[in-house]
Amino acid sequence: DAENAIVHMGGQWLGGRQIRTNWATRKPPAPKNTQDASPKQLRYEDVVNQSSPQNCTVYCGGIQLGLS
């Protein structure tokens, strides 16, 4: 369900702004050199294996006051 929502909700419009969807992950440590600076795309299995089965975090940023 989550993977389907990420794929199909990404780019949709809400309140005049495009929705950006992705897996929630911990912030990686700072790269030791510039070659490590480019982030890699995470696979669904990698994210699931890093998180608790009870994890259901949703972040909604940039929402205007009064939006319902």
Coordinates of N, CA and C in Angstrom, one line a residue, residues 12-61:
Q12 N 1.1 14.8 -7.6 CA -0.3 15.3 -7.5 C -0.3 16.6 -6.9
W13 N -1.4 17.4 -7.1 CA -1.5 18.7 -6.6 C -2.4 18.8 -5.4
L14 N -2.0 19.5 -4.4 CA -2.8 19.7 -3.2 C -2.7 21.2 -2.7
G15 N -3.7 21.9 -2.7 CA -3.7 23.3 -2.3 C -2.7 24.2 -3.1
G16 N -2.6 23.9 -4.4 CA -1.8 24.7 -5.3 C -0.3 24.3 -5.3
R17 N 0.0 23.2 -4.6 CA 1.4 22.8 -4.5 C 1.5 21.3 -4.9
Q18 N 2.6 20.9 -5.5 CA 2.8 19.5 -5.8 C 3.2 18.7 -4.6
I19 N 2.7 17.5 -4.5 CA 3.1 16.6 -3.4 C 4.4 15.9 -3.8
R20 N 5.3 15.8 -2.9 CA 6.5 15.0 -3.1 C 6.5 13.8 -2.2
T21 N 6.7 12.7 -2.7 CA 6.6 11.5 -1.9 C 7.9 10.7 -2.0
N22 N 8.3 10.0 -0.9 CA 9.5 9.2 -0.8 C 9.4 8.5 0.5
W23 N 10.3 7.5 0.7 CA 10.4 6.7 1.9 C 11.1 7.6 3.0
A24 N 10.6 7.5 4.2 CA 11.2 8.2 5.3 C 12.4 7.4 5.8
T25 N 13.5 8.1 5.9 CA 14.8 7.4 6.3 C 15.5 8.3 7.2
R26 N 16.4 7.7 8.0 CA 17.3 8.5 8.9 C 18.3 9.3 8.0
K27 N 18.7 10.4 8.5 CA 19.7 11.2 7.8 C 21.0 10.5 7.8
P28 N 21.6 10.3 6.7 CA 22.9 9.6 6.6 C 24.0 10.5 7.2
P29 N 25.1 9.9 7.7 CA 26.2 10.7 8.1 C 26.8 11.5 7.0
A30 N 27.5 12.6 7.3 CA 28.1 13.4 6.3 C 29.2 12.6 5.5
P31 N 29.3 12.8 4.2 CA 30.3 12.0 3.4 C 31.7 12.4 3.8
K32 N 32.6 11.4 3.8 CA 34.0 11.6 4.1 C 34.7 12.3 3.0
N33 N 34.3 12.1 1.8 CA 34.9 12.8 0.6 C 33.8 13.1 -0.4
T34 N 34.1 13.9 -1.4 CA 33.1 14.4 -2.4 C 32.6 13.3 -3.2
Q35 N 33.3 12.1 -3.4 CA 32.8 11.1 -4.2 C 31.5 10.4 -3.6
D36 N 31.4 10.4 -2.3 CA 30.3 9.8 -1.6 C 29.1 10.8 -1.5
A37 N 29.2 12.0 -2.0 CA 28.2 13.0 -1.8 C 26.9 12.8 -2.5
S38 N 26.8 12.0 -3.6 CA 25.6 11.8 -4.3 C 24.7 10.7 -3.6
P39 N 23.5 11.0 -3.3 CA 22.6 10.0 -2.6 C 22.2 8.9 -3.6
K40 N 22.0 7.7 -3.1 CA 21.5 6.6 -3.9 C 20.0 6.4 -3.6
Q41 N 19.3 6.0 -4.6 CA 17.9 5.7 -4.5 C 17.7 4.4 -3.7
L42 N 16.9 4.4 -2.6 CA 16.7 3.3 -1.8 C 15.6 2.4 -2.3
R43 N 15.8 1.1 -2.2 CA 14.8 0.1 -2.6 C 13.8 -0.1 -1.4
Y44 N 12.6 -0.5 -1.8 CA 11.6 -0.8 -0.8 C 12.1 -1.7 0.3
E45 N 12.7 -2.8 -0.1 CA 13.2 -3.9 0.8 C 14.2 -3.3 1.8
D46 N 15.1 -2.4 1.3 CA 16.1 -1.8 2.2 C 15.4 -1.0 3.3
V47 N 14.4 -0.2 2.9 CA 13.7 0.7 3.9 C 13.0 -0.2 4.9
V48 N 12.2 -1.2 4.4 CA 11.4 -2.0 5.3 C 12.3 -2.7 6.3
N49 N 13.5 -3.2 5.9 CA 14.4 -3.9 6.7 C 15.0 -3.0 7.8
Q50 N 15.1 -1.7 7.6 CA 15.6 -0.8 8.5 C 14.6 -0.3 9.5
S51 N 13.3 -0.5 9.3 CA 12.3 0.1 10.2 C 11.6 -0.9 11.0
S52 N 10.9 -0.5 12.0 CA 10.1 -1.3 12.8 C 8.8 -1.6 12.1
P53 N 8.2 -2.8 12.3 CA 6.9 -3.2 11.7 C 5.8 -2.2 12.1
Q54 N 5.9 -1.6 13.3 CA 4.9 -0.6 13.8 C 5.1 0.8 13.2
N55 N 6.2 1.0 12.4 CA 6.4 2.4 11.9 C 5.4 2.8 10.9
C56 N 4.8 3.9 11.2 CA 3.8 4.4 10.2 C 3.9 6.0 10.2
T57 N 5.1 6.5 10.1 CA 5.3 7.9 10.1 C 4.9 8.6 8.8
V58 N 4.2 9.7 8.9 CA 3.8 10.5 7.8 C 4.2 11.9 8.1
Y59 N 5.0 12.6 7.2 CA 5.3 14.0 7.4 C 4.6 14.8 6.4
C60 N 3.9 15.8 6.8 CA 3.2 16.8 5.9 C 3.8 18.2 6.2
G61 N 4.6 18.7 5.3 CA 5.2 20.0 5.5 C 4.6 21.0 4.5

